[in-house]
Short mmCIF file of N, CA, C and O in Angstrom, two decimals:
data_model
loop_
_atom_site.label_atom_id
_atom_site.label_comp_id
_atom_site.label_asym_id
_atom_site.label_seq_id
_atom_site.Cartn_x
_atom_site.Cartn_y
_atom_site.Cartn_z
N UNK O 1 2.12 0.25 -4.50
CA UNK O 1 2.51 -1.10 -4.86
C UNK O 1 2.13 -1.38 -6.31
O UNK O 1 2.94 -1.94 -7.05
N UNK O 2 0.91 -1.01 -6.73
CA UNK O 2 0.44 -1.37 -8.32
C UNK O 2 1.41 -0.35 -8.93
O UNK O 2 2.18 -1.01 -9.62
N UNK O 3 1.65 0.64 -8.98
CA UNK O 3 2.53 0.95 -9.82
C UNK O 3 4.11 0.82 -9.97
O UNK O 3 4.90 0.95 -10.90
N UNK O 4 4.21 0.52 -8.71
CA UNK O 4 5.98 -0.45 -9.00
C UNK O 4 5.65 -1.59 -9.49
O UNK O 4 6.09 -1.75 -10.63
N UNK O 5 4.96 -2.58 -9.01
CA UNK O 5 4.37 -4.08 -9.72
C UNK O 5 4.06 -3.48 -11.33
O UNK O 5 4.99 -3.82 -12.06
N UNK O 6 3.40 -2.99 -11.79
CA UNK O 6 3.53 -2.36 -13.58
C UNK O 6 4.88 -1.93 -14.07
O UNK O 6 5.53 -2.48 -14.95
N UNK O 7 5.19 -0.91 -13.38
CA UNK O 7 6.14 -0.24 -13.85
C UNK O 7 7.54 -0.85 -14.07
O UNK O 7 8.23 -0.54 -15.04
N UNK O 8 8.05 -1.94 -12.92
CA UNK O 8 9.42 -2.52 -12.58
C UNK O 8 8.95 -4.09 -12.81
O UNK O 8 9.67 -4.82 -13.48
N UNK O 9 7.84 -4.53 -12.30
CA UNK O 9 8.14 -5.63 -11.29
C UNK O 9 7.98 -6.06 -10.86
O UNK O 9 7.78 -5.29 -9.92
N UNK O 10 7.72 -7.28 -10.39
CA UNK O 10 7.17 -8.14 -8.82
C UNK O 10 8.95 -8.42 -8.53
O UNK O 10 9.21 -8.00 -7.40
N UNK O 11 9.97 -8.88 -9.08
CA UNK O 11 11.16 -9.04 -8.46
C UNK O 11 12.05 -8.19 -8.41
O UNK O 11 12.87 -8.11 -9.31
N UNK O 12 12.09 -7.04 -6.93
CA UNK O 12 12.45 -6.25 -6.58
C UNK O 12 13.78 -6.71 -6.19
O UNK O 12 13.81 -7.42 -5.19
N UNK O 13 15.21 -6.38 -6.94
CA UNK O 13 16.65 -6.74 -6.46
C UNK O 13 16.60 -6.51 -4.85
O UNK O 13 16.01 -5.62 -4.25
N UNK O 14 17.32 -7.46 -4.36
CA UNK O 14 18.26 -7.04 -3.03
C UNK O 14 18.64 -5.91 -3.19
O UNK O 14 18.83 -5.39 -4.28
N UNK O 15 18.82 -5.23 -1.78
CA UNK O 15 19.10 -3.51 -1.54
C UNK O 15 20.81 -4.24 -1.40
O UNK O 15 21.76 -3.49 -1.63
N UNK O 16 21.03 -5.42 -1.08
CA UNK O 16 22.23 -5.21 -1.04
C UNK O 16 23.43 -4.72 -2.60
O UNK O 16 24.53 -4.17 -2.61
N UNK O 17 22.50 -5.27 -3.78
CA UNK O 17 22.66 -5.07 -5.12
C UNK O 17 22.52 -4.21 -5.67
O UNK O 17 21.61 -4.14 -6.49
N UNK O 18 23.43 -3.12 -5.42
CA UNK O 18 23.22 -1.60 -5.74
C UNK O 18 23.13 -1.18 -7.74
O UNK O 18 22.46 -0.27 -8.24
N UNK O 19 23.90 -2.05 -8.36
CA UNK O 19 24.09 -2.38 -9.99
C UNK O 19 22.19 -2.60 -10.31
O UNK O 19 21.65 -1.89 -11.15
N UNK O 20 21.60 -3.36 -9.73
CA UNK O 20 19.99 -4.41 -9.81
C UNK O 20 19.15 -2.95 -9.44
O UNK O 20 18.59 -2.07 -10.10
N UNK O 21 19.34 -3.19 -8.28
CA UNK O 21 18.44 -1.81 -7.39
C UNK O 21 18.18 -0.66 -8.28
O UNK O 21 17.05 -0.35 -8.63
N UNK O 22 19.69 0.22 -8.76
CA UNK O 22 19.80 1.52 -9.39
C UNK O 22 18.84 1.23 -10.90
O UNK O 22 18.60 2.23 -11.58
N UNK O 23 18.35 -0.02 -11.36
CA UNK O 23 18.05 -0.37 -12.79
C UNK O 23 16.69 -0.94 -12.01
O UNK O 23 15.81 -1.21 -12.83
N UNK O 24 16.36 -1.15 -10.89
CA UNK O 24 15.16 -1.21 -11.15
C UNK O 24 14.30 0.40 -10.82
O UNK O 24 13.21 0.79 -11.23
N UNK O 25 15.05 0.90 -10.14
CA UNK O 25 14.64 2.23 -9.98
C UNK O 25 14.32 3.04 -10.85
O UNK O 25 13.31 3.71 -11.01
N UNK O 26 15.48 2.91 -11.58
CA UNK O 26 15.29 4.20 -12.80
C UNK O 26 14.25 3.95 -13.66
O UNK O 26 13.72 4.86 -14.30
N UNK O 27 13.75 2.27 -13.77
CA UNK O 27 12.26 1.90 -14.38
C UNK O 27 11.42 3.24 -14.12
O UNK O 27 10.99 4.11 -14.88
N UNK O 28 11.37 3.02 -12.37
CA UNK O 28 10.02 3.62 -12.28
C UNK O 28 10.42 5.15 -12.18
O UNK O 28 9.56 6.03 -12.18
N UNK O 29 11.58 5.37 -12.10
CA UNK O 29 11.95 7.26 -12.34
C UNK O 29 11.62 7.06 -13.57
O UNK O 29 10.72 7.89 -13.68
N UNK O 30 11.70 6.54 -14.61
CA UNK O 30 11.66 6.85 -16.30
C UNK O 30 10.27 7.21 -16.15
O UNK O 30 9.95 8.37 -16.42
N UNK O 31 9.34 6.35 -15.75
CA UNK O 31 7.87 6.25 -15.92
C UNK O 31 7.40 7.92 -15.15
O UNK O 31 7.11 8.90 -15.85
N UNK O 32 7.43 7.94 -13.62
CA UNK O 32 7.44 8.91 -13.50
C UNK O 32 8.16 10.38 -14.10
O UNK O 32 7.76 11.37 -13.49
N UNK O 33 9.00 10.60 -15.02
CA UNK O 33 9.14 11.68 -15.11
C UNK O 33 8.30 11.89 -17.20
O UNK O 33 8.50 12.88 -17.90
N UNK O 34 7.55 10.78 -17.57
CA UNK O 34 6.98 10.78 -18.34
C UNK O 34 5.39 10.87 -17.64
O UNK O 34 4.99 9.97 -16.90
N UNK O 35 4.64 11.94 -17.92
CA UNK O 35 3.42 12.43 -17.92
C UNK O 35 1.77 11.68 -18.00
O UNK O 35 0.67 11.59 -17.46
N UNK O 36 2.70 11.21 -19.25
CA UNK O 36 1.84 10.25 -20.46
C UNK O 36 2.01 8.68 -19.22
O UNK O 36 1.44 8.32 -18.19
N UNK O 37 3.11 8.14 -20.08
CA UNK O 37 3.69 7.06 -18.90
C UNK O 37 2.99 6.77 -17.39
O UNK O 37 2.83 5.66 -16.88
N UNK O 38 2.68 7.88 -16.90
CA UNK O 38 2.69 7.51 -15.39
C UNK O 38 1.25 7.66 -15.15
O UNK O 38 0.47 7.29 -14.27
N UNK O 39 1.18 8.21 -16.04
CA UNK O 39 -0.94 8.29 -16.30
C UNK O 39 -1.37 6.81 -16.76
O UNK O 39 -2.20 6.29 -16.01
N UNK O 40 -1.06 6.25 -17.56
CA UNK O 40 -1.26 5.49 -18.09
C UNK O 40 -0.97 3.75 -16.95
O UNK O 40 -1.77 2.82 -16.90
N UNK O 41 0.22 3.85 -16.31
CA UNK O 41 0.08 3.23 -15.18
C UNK O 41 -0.49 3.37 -13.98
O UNK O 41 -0.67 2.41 -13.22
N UNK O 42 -1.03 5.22 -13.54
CA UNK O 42 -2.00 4.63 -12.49
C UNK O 42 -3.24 4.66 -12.72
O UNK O 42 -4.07 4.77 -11.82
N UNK O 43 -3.62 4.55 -14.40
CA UNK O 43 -4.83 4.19 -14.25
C UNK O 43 -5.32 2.81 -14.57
O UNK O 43 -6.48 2.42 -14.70
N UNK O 44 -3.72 1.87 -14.72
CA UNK O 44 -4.23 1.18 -15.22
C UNK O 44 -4.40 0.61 -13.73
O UNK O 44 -5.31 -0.14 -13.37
N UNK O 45 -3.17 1.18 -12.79
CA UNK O 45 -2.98 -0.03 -11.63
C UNK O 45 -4.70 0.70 -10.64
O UNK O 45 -4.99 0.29 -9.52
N UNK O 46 -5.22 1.35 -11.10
CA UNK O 46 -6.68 1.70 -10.43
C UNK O 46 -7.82 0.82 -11.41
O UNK O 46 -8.95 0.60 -10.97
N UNK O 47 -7.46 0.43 -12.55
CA UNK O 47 -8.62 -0.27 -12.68
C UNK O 47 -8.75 -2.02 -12.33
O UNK O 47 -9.77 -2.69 -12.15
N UNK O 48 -7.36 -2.44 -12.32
CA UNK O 48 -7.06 -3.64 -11.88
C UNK O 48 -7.65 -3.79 -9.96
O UNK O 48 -8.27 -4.74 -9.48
N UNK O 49 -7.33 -2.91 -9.45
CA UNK O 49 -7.88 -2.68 -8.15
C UNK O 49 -9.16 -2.41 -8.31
O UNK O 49 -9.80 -3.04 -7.47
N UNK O 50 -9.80 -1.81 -8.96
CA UNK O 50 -11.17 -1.99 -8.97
C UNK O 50 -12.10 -3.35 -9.18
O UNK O 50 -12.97 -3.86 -8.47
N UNK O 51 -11.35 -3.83 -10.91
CA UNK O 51 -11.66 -5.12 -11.08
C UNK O 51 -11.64 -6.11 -9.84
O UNK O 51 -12.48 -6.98 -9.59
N UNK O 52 -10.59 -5.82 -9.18
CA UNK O 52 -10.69 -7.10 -8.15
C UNK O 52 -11.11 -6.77 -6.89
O UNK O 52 -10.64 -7.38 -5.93
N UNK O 53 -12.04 -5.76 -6.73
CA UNK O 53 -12.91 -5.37 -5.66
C UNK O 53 -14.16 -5.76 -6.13
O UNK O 53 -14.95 -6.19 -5.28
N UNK O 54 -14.55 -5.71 -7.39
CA UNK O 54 -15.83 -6.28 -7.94
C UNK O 54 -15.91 -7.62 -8.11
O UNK O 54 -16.96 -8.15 -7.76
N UNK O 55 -14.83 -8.47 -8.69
CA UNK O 55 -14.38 -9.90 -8.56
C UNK O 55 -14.77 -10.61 -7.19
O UNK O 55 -15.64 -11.48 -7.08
N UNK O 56 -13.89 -10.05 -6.07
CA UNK O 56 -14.37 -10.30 -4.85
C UNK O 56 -15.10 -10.03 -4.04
O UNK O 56 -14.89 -10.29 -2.86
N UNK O 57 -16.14 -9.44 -4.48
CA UNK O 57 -17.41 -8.87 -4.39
C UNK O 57 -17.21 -8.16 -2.67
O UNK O 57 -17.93 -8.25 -1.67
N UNK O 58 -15.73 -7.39 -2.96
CA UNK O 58 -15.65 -6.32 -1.72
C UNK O 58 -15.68 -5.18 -1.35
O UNK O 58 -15.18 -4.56 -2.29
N UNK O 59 -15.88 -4.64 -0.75
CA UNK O 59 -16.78 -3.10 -0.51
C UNK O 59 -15.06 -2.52 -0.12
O UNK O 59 -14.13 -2.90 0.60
N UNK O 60 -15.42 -1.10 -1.32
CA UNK O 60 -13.96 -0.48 -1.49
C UNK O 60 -13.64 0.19 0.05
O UNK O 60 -12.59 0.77 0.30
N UNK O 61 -14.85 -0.02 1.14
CA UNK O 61 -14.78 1.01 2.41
C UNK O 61 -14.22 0.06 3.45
O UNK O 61 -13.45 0.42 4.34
N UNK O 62 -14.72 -1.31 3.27
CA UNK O 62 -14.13 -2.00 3.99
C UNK O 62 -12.32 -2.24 3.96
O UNK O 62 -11.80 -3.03 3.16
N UNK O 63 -11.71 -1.62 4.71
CA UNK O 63 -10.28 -1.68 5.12
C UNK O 63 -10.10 -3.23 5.72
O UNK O 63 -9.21 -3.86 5.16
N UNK O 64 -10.65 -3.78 6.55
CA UNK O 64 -9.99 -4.83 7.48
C UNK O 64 -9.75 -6.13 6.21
O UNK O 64 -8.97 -7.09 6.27
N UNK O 65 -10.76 -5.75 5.03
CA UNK O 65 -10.82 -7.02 3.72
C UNK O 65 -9.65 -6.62 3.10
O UNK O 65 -8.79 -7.50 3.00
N UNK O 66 -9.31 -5.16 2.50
CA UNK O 66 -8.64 -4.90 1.75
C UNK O 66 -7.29 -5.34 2.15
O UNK O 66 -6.40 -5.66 1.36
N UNK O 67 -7.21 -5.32 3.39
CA UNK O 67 -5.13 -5.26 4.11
C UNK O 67 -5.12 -7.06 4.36
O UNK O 67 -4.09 -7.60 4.78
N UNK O 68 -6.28 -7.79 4.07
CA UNK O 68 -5.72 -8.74 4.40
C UNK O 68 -4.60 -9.82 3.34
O UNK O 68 -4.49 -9.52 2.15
N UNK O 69 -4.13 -10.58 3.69
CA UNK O 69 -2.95 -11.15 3.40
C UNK O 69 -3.63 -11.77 1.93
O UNK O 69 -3.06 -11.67 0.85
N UNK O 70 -4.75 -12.34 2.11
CA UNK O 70 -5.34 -12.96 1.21
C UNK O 70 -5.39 -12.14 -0.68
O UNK O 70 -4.86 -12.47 -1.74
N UNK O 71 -6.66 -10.58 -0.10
CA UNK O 71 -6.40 -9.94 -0.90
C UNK O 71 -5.31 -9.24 -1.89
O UNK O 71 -5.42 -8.96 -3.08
N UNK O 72 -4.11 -9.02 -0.90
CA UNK O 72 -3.30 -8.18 -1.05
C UNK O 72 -2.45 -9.64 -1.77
O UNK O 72 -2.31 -9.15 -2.89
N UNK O 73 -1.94 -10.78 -1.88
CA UNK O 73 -1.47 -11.71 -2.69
C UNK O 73 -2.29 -11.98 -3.76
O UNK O 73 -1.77 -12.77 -4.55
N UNK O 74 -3.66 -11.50 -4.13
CA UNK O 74 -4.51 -12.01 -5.54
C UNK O 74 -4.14 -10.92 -6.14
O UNK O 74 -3.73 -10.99 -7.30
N UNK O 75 -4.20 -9.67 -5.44
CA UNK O 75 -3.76 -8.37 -6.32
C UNK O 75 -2.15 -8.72 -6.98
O UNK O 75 -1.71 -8.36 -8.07
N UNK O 76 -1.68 -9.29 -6.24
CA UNK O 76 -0.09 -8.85 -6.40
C UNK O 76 -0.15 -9.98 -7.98
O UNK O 76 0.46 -9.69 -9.01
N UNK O 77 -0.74 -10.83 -7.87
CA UNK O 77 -0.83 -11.53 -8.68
C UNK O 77 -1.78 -11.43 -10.07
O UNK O 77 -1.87 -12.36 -10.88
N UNK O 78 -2.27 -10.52 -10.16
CA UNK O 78 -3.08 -10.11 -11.47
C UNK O 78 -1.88 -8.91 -11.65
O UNK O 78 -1.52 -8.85 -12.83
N UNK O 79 -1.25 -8.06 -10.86
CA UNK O 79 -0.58 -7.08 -11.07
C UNK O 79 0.61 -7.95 -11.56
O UNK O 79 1.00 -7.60 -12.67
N UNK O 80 1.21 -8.88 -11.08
CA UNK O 80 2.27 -9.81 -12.25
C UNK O 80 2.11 -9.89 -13.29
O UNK O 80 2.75 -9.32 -14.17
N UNK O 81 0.98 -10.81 -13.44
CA UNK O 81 0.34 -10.73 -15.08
C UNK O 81 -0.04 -9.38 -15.97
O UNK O 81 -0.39 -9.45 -17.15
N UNK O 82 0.05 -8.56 -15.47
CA UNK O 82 -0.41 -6.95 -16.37
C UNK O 82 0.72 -6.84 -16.35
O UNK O 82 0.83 -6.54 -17.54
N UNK O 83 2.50 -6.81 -15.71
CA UNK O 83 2.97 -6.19 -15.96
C UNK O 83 4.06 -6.57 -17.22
O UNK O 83 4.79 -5.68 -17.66
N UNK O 84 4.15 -8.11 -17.81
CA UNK O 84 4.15 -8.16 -19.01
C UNK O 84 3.37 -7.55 -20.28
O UNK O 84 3.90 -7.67 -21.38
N UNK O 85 2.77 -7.24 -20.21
CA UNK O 85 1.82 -6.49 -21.11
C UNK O 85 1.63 -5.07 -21.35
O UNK O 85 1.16 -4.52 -22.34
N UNK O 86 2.21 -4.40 -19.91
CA UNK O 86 2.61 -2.97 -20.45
C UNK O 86 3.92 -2.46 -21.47
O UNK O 86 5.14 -2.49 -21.28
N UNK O 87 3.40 -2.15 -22.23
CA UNK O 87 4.47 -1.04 -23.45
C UNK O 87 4.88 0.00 -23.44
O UNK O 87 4.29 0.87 -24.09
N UNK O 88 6.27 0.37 -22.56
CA UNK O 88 6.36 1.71 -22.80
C UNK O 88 7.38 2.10 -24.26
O UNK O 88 8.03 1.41 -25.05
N UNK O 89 7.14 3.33 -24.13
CA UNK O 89 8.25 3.91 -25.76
C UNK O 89 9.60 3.95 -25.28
O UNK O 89 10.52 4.26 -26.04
#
């Protein structure tokens, strides 16, 4: 999820929108078939997940915190905000 949220996006086209879909895809094929690129997004989308395990002062072992609805919408939402800010070439 953090690295489509960096790489593309939080607004993932309708699958019915094959023109939207094929262009948000190839985002994240571009990223992945760059080395550099795709390093650079999963480390960033691992330190943002870290940050907000320390933020919410939650233990990376605890699963039942991590999947909940709560967490998983604050992430999605710092991962919005980072993904203006990534630069690729």
């Amino acid at each position: 999820m953090a690295m489509r949220y960096l790489t593309a996006g939080a607004d993932m086209p309708s699958l019915d929108n094959q023109r939207k879909m094929e262009q948000y895809c190839n985002k994240i094929i571009s990223v992945l078939n760059s080395q550099q690129e795709y390093l650079q997004i999963f480390e960033k989308g691992t330190e943002i997940i870290e940050e907000q395990f320390l933020y919410l002062n939650i233990n990376i072992d605890n699963r039942d915190v991590i999947t909940t609805v709560s967490f998983v919408e604050q992430l999605k939402k710092r991962l919005e905000s980072e993904f203006s800010k990534i630069n690729f070439k």
